[in-house]
Short mmCIF file of C-alpha atoms in Angstrom, two decimals:
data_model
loop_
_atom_site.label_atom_id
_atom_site.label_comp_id
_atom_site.label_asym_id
_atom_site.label_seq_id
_atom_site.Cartn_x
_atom_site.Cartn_y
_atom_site.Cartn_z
CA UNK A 1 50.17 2.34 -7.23
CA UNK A 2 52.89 3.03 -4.66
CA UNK A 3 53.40 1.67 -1.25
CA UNK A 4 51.55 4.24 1.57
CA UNK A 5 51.41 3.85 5.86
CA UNK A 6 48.08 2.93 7.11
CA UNK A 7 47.12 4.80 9.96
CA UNK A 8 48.17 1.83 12.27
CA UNK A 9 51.90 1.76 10.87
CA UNK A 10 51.94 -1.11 8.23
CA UNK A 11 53.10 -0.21 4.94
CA UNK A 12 50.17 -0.63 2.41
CA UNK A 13 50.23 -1.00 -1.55
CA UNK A 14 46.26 0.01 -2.72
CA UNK A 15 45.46 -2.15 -5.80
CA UNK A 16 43.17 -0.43 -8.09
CA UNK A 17 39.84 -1.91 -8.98
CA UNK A 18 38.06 -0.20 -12.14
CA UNK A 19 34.15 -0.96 -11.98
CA UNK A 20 34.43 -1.99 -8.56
CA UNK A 21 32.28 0.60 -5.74
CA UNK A 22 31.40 -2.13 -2.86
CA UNK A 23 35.51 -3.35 -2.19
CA UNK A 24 38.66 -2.87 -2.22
CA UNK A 25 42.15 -4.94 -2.08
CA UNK A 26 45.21 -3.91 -0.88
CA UNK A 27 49.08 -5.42 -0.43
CA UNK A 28 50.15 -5.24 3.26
CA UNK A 29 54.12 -5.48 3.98
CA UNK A 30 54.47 -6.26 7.75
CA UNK A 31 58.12 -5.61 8.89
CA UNK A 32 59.03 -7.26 12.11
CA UNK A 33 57.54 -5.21 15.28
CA UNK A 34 54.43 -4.54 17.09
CA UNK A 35 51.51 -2.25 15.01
CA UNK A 36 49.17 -0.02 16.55
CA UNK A 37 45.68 -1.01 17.45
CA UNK A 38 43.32 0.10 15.30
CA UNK A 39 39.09 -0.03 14.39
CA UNK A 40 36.91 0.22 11.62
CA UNK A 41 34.08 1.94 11.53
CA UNK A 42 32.14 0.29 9.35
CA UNK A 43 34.22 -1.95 7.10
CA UNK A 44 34.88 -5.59 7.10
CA UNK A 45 38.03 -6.68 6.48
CA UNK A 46 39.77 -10.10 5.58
CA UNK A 47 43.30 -10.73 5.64
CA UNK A 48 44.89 -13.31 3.88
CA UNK A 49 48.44 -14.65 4.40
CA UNK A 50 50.93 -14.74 2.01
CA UNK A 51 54.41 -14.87 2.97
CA UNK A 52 55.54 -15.29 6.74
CA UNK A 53 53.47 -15.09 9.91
CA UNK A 54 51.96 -12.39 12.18
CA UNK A 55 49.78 -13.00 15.42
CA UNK A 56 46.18 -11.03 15.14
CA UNK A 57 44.89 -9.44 17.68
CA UNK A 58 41.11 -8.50 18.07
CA UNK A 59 38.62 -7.39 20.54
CA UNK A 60 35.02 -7.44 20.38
CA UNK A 61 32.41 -4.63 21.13
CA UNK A 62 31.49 -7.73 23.75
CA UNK A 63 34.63 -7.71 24.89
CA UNK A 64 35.96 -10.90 23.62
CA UNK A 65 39.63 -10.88 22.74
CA UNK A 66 41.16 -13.38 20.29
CA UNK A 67 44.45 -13.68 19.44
CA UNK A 68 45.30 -15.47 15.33
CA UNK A 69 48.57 -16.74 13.78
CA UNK A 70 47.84 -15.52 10.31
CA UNK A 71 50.40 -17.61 8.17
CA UNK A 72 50.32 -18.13 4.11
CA UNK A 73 47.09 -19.09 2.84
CA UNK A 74 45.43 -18.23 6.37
CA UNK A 75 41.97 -15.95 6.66
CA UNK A 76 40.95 -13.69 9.15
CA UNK A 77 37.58 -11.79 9.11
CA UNK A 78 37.34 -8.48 11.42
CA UNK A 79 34.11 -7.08 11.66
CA UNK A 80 33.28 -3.07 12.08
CA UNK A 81 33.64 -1.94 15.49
CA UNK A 82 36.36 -4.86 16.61
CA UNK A 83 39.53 -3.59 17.86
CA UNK A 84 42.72 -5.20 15.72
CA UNK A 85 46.51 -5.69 15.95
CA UNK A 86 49.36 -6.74 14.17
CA UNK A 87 52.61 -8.08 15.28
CA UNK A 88 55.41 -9.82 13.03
CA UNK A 89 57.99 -11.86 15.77
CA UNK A 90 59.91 -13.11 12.64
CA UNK A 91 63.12 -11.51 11.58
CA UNK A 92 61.62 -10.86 7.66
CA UNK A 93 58.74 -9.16 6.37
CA UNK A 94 55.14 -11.23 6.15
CA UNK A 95 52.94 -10.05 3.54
CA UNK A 96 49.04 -9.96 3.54
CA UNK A 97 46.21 -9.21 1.02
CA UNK A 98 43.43 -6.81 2.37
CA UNK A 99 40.43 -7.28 0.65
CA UNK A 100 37.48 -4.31 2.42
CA UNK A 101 34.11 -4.42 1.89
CA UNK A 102 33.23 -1.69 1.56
CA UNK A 103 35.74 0.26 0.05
CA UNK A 104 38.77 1.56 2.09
CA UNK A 105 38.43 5.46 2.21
CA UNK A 106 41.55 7.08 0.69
CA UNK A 107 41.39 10.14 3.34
CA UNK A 108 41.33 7.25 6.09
CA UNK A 109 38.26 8.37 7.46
CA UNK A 110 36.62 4.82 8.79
CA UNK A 111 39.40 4.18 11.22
CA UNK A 112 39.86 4.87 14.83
CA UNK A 113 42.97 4.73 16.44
CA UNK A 114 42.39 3.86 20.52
CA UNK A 115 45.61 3.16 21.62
CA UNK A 116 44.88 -0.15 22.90
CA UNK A 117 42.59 -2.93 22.59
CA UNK A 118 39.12 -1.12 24.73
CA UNK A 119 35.60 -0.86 24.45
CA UNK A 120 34.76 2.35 22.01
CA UNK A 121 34.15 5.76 23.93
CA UNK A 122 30.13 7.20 23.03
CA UNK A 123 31.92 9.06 20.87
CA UNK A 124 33.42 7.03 19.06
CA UNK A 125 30.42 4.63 18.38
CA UNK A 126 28.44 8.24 17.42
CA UNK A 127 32.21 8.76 14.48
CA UNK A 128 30.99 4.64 13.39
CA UNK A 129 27.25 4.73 13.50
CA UNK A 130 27.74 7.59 10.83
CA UNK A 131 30.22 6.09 8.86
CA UNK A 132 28.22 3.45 8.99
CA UNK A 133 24.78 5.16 7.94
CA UNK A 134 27.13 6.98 4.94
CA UNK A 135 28.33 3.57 4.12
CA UNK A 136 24.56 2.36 4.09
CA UNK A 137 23.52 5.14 1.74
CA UNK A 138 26.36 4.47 -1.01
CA UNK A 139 25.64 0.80 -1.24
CA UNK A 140 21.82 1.46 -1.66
CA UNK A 141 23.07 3.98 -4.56
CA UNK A 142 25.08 1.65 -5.94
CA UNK A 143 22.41 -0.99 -6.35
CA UNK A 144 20.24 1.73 -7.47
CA UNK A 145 22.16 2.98 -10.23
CA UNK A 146 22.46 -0.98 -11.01
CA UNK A 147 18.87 -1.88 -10.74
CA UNK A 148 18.27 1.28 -13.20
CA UNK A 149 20.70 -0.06 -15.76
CA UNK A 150 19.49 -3.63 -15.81
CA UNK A 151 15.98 -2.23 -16.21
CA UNK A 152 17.16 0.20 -18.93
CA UNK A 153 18.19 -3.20 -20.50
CA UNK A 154 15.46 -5.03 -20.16
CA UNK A 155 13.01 -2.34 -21.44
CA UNK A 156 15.24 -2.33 -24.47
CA UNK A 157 14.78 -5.85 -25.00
CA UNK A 158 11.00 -5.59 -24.62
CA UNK A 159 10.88 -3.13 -27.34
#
């Protein structure tokens, strides 16, 4: 798959993921610079260092701001709803896997864009509690259509 621009700036290469409906990984090329702030609605997302080093910024719905130095090998978790930053001080690229749970919307629909690291406005909490409801409804139909096949299966082995 080619290389895209999130919504915050970073250049992004989506990795596909046949059979797979409750994540989704993508490459992350950080060229040196500042990226813009950005939230997700209801996503998690970890980012794991692979090549150089980028400070992470986040900011809690409490209002609790922590600052990361994501290097190689290096995790960091950002829950829905917690504002998050990128900056690269190096001189080369760092690189990063995303892995989202769950899945990263291809229209980029599940991210906000405030500007800077805030509290949410009403309305954006109202955008994330229904992302967050849709988000909600596909996992329980995911785990439906599972439970139906493994009981297809079993009832075939009862036979």
């Amino acid at each position: 798959m080619s290389e895209v621009v999130a919504p915050d700036g970073i250049p992004v290469r989506p990795i596909p993921l046949p059979g797979s409906e409750l994540m989704s990984l993508a490459f992350g090329r950080i060229p040196a610079g500042s990226y813009g702030v950005h939230v997700h609605c209801s996503l998690e997302q970890v980012t794991v260092g692979l090549v150089g080093t980028v400070a992470v910024t986040m900011r809690a719905p409490s209002g609790e701001v922590t600052v990361a130095e994501l290097g190689p090998d290096a995790v960091v978790v950002t829950p829905p709803l917690h504002t998050l930053s990128f900056a690269n001080s190096g001189s080369e690229d760092a690189r990063v896997l995303f892995i989202c749970s769950p899945t990263y919307p291809a229209d980029d629909a599940d991210v906000v864009l405030p500007g800077q690291h805030r509290a949410l406005t009403a309305d954006e909490l109202r955008r994330a509690l229904g992302r967050q409801r849709q988000a909600r409804a596909d996992a329980i139909a995911t785990f439906d259509a599972r439970l139906a096949e493994l009981e297809a299966l079993l009832s075939i082995q009862d036979l």
